[in-house]
Coordinates of C-alpha atoms and ligand atoms in Angstrom, one line a residue:
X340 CA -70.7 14.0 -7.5
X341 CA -70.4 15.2 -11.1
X342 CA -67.7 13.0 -13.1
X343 CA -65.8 16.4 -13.4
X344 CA -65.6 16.8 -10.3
X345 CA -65.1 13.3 -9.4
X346 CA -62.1 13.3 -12.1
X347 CA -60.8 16.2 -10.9
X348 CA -60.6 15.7 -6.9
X349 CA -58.7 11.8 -7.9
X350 CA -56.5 14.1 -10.5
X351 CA -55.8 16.5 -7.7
X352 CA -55.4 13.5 -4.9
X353 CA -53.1 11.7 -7.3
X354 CA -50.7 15.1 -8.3
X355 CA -50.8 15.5 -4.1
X356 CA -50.2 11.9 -3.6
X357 CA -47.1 12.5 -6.4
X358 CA -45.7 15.2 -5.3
X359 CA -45.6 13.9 -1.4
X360 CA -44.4 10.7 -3.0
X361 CA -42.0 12.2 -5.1
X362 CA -40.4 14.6 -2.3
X363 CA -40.7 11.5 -0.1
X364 CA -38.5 9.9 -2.6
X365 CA -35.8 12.5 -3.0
X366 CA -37.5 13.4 -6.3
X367 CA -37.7 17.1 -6.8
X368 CA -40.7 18.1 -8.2
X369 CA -41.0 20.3 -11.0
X370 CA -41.4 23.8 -9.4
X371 CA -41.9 25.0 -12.9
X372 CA -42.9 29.0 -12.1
X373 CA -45.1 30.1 -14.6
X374 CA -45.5 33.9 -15.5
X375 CA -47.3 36.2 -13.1
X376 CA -50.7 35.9 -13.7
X377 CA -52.9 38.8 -14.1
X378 CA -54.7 37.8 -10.7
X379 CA -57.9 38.9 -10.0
X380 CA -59.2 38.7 -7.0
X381 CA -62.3 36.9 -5.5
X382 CA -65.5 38.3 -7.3
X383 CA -66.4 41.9 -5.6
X384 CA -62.8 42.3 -3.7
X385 CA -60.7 43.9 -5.9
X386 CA -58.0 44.4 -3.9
X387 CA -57.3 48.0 -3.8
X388 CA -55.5 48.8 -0.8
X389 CA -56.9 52.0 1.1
X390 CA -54.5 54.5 0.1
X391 CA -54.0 55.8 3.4
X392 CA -53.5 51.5 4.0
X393 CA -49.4 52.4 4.1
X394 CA -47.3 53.4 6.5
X395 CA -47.4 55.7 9.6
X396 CA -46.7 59.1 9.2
X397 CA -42.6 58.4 10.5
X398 CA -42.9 55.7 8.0
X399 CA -43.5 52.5 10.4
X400 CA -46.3 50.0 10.3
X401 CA -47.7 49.6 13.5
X402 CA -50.4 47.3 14.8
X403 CA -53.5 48.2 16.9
X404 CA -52.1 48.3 20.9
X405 CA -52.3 45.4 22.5
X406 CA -51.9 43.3 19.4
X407 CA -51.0 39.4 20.2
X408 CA -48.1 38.7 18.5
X409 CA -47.8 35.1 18.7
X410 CA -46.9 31.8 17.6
X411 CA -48.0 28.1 17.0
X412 CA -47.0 24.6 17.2
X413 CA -49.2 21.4 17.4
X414 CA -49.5 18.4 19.8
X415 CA -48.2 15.3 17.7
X416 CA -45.6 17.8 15.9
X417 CA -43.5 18.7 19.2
X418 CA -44.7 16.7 22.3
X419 CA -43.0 13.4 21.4
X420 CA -43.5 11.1 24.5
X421 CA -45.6 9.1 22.9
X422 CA -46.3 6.1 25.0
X423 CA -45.9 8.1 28.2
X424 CA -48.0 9.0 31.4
X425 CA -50.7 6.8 29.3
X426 CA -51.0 8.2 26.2
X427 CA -53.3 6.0 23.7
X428 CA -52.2 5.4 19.9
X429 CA -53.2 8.0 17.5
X430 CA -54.0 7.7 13.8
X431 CA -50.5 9.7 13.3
X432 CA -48.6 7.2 15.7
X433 CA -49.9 4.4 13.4
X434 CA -49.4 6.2 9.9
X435 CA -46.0 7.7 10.4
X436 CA -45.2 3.9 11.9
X437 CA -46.1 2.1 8.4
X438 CA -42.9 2.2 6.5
X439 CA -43.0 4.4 3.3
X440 CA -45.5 7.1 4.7
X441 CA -43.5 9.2 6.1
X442 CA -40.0 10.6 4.5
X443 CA -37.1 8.5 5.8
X444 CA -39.7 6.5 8.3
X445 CA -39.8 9.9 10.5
X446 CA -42.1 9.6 13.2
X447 CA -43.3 11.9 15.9
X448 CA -42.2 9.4 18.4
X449 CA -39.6 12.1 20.3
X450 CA -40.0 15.2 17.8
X451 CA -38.8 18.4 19.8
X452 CA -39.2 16.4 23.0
X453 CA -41.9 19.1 24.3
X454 CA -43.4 17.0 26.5
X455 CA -40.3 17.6 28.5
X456 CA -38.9 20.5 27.5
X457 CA -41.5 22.5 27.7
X458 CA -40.2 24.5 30.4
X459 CA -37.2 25.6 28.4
X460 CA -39.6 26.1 25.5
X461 CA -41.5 28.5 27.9
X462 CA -38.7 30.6 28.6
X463 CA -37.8 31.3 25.0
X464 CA -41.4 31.6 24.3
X465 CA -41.2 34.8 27.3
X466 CA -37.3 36.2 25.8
X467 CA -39.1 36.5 22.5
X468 CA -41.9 38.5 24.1
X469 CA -44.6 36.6 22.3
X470 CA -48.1 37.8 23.7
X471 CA -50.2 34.3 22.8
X472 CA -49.2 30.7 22.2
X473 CA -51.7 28.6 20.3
X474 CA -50.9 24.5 21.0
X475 CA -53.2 22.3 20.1
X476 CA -54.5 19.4 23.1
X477 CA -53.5 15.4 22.0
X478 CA -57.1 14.1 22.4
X479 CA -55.0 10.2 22.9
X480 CA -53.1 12.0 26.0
X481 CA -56.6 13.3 27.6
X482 CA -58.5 10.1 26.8
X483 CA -55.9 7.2 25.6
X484 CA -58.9 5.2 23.4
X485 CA -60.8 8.3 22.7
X486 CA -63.4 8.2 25.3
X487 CA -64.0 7.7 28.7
X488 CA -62.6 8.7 31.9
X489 CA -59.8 11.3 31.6
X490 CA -56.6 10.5 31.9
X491 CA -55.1 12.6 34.7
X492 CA -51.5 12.6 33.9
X493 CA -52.7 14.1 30.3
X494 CA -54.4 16.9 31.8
X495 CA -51.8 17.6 34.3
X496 CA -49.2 18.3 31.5
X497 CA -51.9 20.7 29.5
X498 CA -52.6 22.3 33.1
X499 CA -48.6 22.9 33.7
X500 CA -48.2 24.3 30.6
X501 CA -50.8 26.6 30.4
X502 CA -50.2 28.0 34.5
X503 CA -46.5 28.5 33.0
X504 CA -47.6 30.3 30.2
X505 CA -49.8 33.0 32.7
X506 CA -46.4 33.4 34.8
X507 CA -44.9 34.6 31.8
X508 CA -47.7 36.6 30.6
X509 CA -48.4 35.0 27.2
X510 CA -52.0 34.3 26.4
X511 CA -52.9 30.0 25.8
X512 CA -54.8 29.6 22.8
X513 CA -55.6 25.6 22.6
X514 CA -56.5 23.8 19.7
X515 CA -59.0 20.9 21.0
X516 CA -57.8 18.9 17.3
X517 CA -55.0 19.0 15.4
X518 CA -55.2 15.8 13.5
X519 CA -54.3 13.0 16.4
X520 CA -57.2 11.4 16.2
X521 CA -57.4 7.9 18.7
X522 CA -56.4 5.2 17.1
X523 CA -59.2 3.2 18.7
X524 CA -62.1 5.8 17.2
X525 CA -60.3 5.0 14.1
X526 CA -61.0 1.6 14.2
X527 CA -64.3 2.3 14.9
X528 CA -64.6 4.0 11.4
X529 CA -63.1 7.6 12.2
X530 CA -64.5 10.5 11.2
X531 CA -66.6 8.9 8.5
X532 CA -68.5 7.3 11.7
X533 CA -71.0 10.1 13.0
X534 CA -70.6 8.8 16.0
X535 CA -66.8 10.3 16.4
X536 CA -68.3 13.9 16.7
X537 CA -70.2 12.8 19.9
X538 CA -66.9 11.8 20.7
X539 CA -65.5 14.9 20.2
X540 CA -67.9 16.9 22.2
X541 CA -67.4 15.0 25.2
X542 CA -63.8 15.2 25.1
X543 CA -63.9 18.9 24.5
X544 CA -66.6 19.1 27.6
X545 CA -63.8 17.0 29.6
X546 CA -60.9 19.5 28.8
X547 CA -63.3 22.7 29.2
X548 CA -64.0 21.5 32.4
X549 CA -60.1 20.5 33.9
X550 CA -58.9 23.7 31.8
X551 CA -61.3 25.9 31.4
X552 CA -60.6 28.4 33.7
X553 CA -56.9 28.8 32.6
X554 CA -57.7 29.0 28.5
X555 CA -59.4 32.2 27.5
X556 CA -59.3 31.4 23.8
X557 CA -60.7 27.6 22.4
X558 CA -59.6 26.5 18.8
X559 CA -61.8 23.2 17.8
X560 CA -61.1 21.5 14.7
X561 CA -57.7 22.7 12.8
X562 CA -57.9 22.6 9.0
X563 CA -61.0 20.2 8.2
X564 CA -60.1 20.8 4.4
X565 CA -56.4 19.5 5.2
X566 CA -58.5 16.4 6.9
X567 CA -60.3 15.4 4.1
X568 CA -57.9 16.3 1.1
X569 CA -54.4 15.0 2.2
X570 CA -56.0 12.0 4.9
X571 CA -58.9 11.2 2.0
X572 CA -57.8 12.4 -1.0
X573 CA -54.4 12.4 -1.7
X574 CA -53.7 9.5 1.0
X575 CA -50.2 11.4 2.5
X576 CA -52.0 12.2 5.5
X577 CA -53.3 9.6 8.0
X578 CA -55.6 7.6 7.5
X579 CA -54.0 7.8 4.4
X580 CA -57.5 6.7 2.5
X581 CA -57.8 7.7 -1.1
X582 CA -61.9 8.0 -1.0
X583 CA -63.6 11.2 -2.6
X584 CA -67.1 9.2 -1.5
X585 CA -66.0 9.1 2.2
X586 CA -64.0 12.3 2.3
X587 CA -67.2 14.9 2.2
X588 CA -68.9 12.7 5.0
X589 CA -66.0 13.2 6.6
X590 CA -66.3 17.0 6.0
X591 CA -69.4 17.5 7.6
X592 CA -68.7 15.5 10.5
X593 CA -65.8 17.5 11.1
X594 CA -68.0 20.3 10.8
X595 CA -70.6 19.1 13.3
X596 CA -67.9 17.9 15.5
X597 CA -66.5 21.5 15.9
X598 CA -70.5 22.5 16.4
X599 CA -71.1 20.3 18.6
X600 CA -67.9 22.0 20.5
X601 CA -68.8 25.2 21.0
X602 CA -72.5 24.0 22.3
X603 CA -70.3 22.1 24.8
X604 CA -68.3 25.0 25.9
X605 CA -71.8 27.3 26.4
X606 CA -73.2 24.3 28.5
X607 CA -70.3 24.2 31.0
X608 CA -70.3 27.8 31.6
X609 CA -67.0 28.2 31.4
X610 CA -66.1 32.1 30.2
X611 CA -64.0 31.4 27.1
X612 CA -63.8 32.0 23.7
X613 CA -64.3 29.5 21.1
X614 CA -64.0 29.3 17.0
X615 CA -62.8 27.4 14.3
X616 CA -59.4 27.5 12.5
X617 CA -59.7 27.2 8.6
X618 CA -56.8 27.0 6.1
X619 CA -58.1 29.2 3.9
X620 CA -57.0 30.1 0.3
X621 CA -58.0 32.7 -2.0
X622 CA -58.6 31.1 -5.3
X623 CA -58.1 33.1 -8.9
X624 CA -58.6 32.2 -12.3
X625 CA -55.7 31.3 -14.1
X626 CA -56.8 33.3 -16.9
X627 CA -59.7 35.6 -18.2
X628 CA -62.0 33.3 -19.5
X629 CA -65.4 32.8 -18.6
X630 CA -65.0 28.7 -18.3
X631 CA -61.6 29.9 -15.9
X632 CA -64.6 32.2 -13.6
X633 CA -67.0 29.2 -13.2
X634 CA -64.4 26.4 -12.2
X635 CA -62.7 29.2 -9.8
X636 CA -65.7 29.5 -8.2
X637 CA -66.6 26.1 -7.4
X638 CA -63.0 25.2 -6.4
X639 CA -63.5 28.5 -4.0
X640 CA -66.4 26.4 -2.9
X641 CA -64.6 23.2 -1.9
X642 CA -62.1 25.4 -0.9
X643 CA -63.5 28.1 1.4
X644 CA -66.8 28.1 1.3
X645 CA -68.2 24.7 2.2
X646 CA -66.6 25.8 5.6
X647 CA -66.8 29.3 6.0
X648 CA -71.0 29.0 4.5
X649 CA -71.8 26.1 7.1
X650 CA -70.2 27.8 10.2
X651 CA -71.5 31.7 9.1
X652 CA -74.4 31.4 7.5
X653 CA -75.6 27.8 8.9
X654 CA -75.6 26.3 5.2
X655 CA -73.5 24.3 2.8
X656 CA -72.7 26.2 -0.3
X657 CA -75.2 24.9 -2.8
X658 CA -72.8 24.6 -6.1
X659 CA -71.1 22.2 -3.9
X660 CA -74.0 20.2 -2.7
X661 CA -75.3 19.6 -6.7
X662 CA -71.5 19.0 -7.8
X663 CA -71.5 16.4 -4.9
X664 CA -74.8 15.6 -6.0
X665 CA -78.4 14.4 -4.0
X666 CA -77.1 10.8 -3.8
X667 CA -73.3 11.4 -2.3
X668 CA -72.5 10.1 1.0
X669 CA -72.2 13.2 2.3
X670 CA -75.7 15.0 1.0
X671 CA -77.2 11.5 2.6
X672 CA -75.2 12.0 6.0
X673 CA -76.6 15.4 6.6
X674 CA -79.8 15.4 9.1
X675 CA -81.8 17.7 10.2
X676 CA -80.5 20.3 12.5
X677 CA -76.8 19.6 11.4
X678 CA -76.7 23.0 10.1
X679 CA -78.0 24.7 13.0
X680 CA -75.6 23.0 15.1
X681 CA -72.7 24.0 13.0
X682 CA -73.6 27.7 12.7
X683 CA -73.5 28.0 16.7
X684 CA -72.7 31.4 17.2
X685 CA -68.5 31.5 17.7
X686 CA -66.4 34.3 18.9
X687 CA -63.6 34.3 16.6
X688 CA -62.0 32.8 13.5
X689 CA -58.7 31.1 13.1
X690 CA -57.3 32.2 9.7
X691 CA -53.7 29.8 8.6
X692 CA -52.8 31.5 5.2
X693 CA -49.7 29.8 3.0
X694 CA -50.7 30.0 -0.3
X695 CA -53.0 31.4 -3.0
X696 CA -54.6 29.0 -6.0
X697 CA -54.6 29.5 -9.7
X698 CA -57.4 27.6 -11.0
X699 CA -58.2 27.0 -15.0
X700 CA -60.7 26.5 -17.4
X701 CA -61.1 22.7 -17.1
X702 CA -60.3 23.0 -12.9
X703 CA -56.8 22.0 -12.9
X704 CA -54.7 24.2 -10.6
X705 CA -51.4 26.0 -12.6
X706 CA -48.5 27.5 -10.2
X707 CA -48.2 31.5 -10.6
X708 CA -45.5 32.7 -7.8
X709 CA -42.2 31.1 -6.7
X710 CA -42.8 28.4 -4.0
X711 CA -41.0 27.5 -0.8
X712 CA -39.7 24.1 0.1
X713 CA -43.3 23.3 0.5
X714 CA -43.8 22.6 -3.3
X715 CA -47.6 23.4 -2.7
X716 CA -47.0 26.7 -0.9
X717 CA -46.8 29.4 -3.8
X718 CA -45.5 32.6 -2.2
X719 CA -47.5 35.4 -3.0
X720 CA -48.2 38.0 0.5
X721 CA -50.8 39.7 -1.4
X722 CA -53.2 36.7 -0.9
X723 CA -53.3 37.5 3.1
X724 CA -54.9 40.9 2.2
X725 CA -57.3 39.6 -0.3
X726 CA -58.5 36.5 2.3
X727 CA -58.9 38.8 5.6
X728 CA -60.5 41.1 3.1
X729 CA -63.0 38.6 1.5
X730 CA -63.6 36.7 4.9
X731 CA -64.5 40.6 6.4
X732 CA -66.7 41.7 3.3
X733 CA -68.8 38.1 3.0
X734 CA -68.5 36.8 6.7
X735 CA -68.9 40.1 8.5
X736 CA -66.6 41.5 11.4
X737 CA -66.1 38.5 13.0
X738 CA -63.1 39.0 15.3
X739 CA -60.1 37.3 13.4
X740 CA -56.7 36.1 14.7
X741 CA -54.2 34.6 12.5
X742 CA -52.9 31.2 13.5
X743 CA -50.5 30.2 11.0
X744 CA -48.2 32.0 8.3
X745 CA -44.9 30.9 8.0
X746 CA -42.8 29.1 5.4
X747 CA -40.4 26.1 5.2
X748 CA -36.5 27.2 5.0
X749 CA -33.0 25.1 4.2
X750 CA -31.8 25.9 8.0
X751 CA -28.5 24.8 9.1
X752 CA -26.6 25.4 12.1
X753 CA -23.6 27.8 11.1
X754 CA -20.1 26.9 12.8
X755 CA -20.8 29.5 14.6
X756 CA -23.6 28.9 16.2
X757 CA -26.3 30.9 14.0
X758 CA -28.7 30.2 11.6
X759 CA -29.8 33.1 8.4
X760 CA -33.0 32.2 7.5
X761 CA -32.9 35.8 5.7
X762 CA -35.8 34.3 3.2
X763 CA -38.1 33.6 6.5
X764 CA -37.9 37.1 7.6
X765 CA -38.4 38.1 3.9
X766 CA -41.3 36.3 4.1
X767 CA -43.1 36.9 7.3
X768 CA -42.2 40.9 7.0
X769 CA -44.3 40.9 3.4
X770 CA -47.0 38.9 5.2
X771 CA -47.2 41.3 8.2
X772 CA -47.3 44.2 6.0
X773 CA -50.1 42.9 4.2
X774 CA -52.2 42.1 6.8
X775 CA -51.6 45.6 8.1
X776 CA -53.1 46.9 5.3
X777 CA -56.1 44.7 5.8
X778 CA -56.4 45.9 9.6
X779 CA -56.0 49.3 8.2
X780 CA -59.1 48.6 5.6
X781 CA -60.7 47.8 8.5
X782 CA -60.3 44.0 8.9
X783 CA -61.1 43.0 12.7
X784 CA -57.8 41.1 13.1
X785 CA -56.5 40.7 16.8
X786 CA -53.6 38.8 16.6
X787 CA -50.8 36.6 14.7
X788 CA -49.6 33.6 15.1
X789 CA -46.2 32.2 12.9
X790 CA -46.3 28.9 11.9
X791 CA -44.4 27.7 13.6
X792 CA -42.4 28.3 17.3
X793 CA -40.0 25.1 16.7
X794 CA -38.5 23.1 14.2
X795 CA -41.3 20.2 14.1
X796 CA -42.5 17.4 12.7
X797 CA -44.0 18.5 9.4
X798 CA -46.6 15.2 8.3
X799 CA -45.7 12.9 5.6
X800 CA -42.3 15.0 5.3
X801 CA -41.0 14.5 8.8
X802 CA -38.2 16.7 10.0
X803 CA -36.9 17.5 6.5
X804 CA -38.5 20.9 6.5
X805 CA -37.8 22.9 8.8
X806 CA -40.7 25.7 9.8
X807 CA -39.7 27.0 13.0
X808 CA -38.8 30.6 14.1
X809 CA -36.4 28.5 16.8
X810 CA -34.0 25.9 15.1
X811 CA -33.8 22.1 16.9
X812 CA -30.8 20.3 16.5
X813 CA -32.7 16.9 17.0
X814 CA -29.5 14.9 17.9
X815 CA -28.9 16.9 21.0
X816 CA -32.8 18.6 21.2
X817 CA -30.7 22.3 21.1
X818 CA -32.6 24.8 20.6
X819 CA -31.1 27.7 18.8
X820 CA -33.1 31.5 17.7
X821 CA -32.8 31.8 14.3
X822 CA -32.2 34.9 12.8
X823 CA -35.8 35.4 11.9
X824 CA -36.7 34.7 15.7
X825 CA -34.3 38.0 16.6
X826 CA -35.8 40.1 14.1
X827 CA -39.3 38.6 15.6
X828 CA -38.8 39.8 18.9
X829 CA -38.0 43.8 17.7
X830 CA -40.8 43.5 15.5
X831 CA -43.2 42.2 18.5
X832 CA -41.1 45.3 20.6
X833 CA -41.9 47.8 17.8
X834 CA -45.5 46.3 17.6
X835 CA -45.1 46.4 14.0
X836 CA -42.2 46.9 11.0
Ligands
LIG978 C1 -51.3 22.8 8.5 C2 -51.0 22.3 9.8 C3 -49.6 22.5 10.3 C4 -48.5 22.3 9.3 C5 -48.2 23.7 8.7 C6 -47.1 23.5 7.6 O1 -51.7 23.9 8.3 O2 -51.1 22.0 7.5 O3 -51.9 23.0 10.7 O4 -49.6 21.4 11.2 O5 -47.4 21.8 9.8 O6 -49.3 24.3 8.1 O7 -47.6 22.7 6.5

């Protein structure tokens, strides 16, 4: 790994590691907006939209028929029950239980109490007429040390869920990991330890087997990037390590582990689909310079490409291997036929979209757009076009479906009963009309997911932020529709804006 490079990934984990810090500590950060930059786009994309990209002749912008409007949540962020019907420790359970991790020692101990609400959670899930539900499966609830005979009580839950999903007619869409890694694999050295993807695939081969025949649509590894830079990186996430050595091994045994998944799925037999679900960002230079075009491109490398290259075209981008270098852990963890297992052939691709990146000269990243409560998450809805675009154009026409979009919001609960998250709808409605536009310019995309269904519990910042189309008063486990849910529900109706 290049000392740039090196510099720049312990700058970067350290200004994450801050910022999380700092918000932990009440601190605001500095959302110091700069000026709009004159964004270009990813080399050979410029952006244009189609002209005939905009609205319907009466004016509306509707979506293809049968579109799967949808939305998301994830096991350790909602389920709570977290020592019941012989549910293992996870590396979240252990993280957000070591004081000063988490904001205000939040855990996901009860979080929206899914695990028993989930009924209720159903129902609102059917008045708001979403067509798919993407969840993610807690691999401690299926196998308590992370291998193993299943634990039946585990895939009872994940069995009554999904058959109360089909009675309401919304499609499953399960995420095989969302971050909850067994504690016990974790001791055993995680996903730095090769070992864990084997792990993984037999896990996955247990669930396609007990679920199989109920899930049309498989997710396997959720944000690998989001692994390695906040658990490896920055240290906010668990297993809160602070290891640019480990945190590319880690990478590509993410990356196997999801390859080694869909090779499982194909042996069972089991009809489904399968894919993986990358947080990806589109990454401009922060100004015109040529020095501003190199380090964009390698940070689209790290950023994008080291996943996207390795699952599409069966190789690891190669600026990103010689910035690594011959002699990193993770150049020296790849064997043969790694790369062949991780470009098994998938069905679709999970796109979660929040935020564009300005990068400059020397590879630091400089803010361009407003940002949400997420001090990370710049707001700009144009960057949804330009990534379904770029993904289309260099990936091919890979089905897409988007599984998370959405923004953190000041919610309260109004005397009355009602919550305006006004700047959510804002939001969402500028994010729907771009990938609209995309769809129009011919951008496979099947379906959308918000991020998220419920209020949840959001990391390292625990249930300060607020994410949810549906508001949870935590105190009483209420749920209430915010505004942006109603307006979500005649949107899904219209099948567009
Ligand atoms: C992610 C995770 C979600 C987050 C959401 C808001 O993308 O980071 O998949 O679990 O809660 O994105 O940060």
């Amino acid at each position: 790994m290049s000392l740039l490079t090196r510099r720049r990934l312990l700058r970067r984990a350290a200004l994450s590691a801050t910022a999380a810090g700092a918000a932990r500590n009440g601190l605001a950060g500095a959302a110091a907006a700069g000026t709009v930059a004159s964004a270009t786009t990813v080399a050979g994309c410029d952006g244009t939209p189609d002209p005939d990209g905009e609205a319907d002749p009466d004016g509306a912008l509707r979506f293809p028929p049968g579109f799967g409007w949808g939305a998301a949540t994830s096991a350790y962020q909602i389920e709570g029950a977290a020592k019941e019907d012989g549910r293992g420790e996870s590396v979240w359970d252990t993280f957000s239980h070591t004081p000063g991790r988490t904001r205000n020692g939040d855990t996901g101990d009860v979080a929206a109490d899914h695990y028993h609400r989930y009924p209720q959670d159903l129902d609102l899930m059917r008045d708001l007429g979403l067509r798919s539900y993407r969840f993610s499966i807690s691999w401690p609830r299926i196998q308590a040390d992370g291998s193993g005979r299943p634990n039946q009580r585990g895939l009872d839950f994940y069995r009554r869920l999904v058959d109360g999903l089909h009675e309401r007619g919304i499609a499953p869409m399960a995420t095989l990991f969302h971050w909850d890694l067994p504690q016990a694999l974790q001791d055993a050295g995680g996903w730095e330890n090769r070992d864990t993807a084997e792990r993984f695939a037999d896990y996955a081969d247990l669930v396609f087997r007990a679920l199989g025949d109920r899930v049309p649509v498989w997710l396997t590894v959720n944000e690998p990037k989001t692994v390695v830079q906040n658990g490896y990186l920055g240290g906010h996430h668990a297993p809160g390590r602070q290891d640019p050595a480990a945190a590319y091994l880690v990478a590509h045994h993410l990356q196997l582990a999801h390859g080694l998944a869909v090779r499982a799925l194909r042996a069972t037999g089991v009809e489904g689909r399968i894919g993986p679900a990358l947080n990806l960002h589109p990454c401009y230079p922060a100004d015109e310079t040529a020095e501003a075009a190199a380090a964009t491109r390698l940070y689209d490398g790290y950023e994008n490409r080291l996943y996207l290259d390795s699952i599409f075209k069966g190789a690891y981008p190669a600026d990103v291997l010689a910035d690594l270098g011959p002699e990193s852990r993770m150049v020296r963890g790849v064997r043969d036929g790694d790369l062949e297992i991780i470009s098994s052939p998938v069905d679709l691709l999970a796109v979660q979209y929040y935020t564009p990146i300005y990068v400059t000269g020397q590879g630091d990243t400089v803010r361009r757009w407003p940002t949400s409560e997420a001090e990370w998450q710049q707001i700009y809805p144009e960057g949804m076009y330009d990534i379904l675009t770029r993904v289309t154009r260099d990936y091919g026409r890979v089905p897409i479906t988007i599984t998370e979009n959405g923004l953190p919001c000041p919610d309260t609960l109004a005397a009355d009963g009602t919550v305006d998250d006004t700047a959510r709808i804002d939001f969402l409605r500028d994010h729907f009309a771009a990938a609209h536009r995309a769809v129009r310019d011919g951008v496979p995309l099947e379906s959308y997911h918000v991020w998220s269904l419920l209020d949840n519990f959001e990391w390292n910042e625990g249930y300060e932020q607020r994410w949810g189309l549906v508001y949870v008063d935590y105190p009483t486990q209420r749920r209430v529709l915010k505004r942006s849910a109603h307006w979500y529900r005649d949107v899904i109706r219209r099948n567009g804006l």
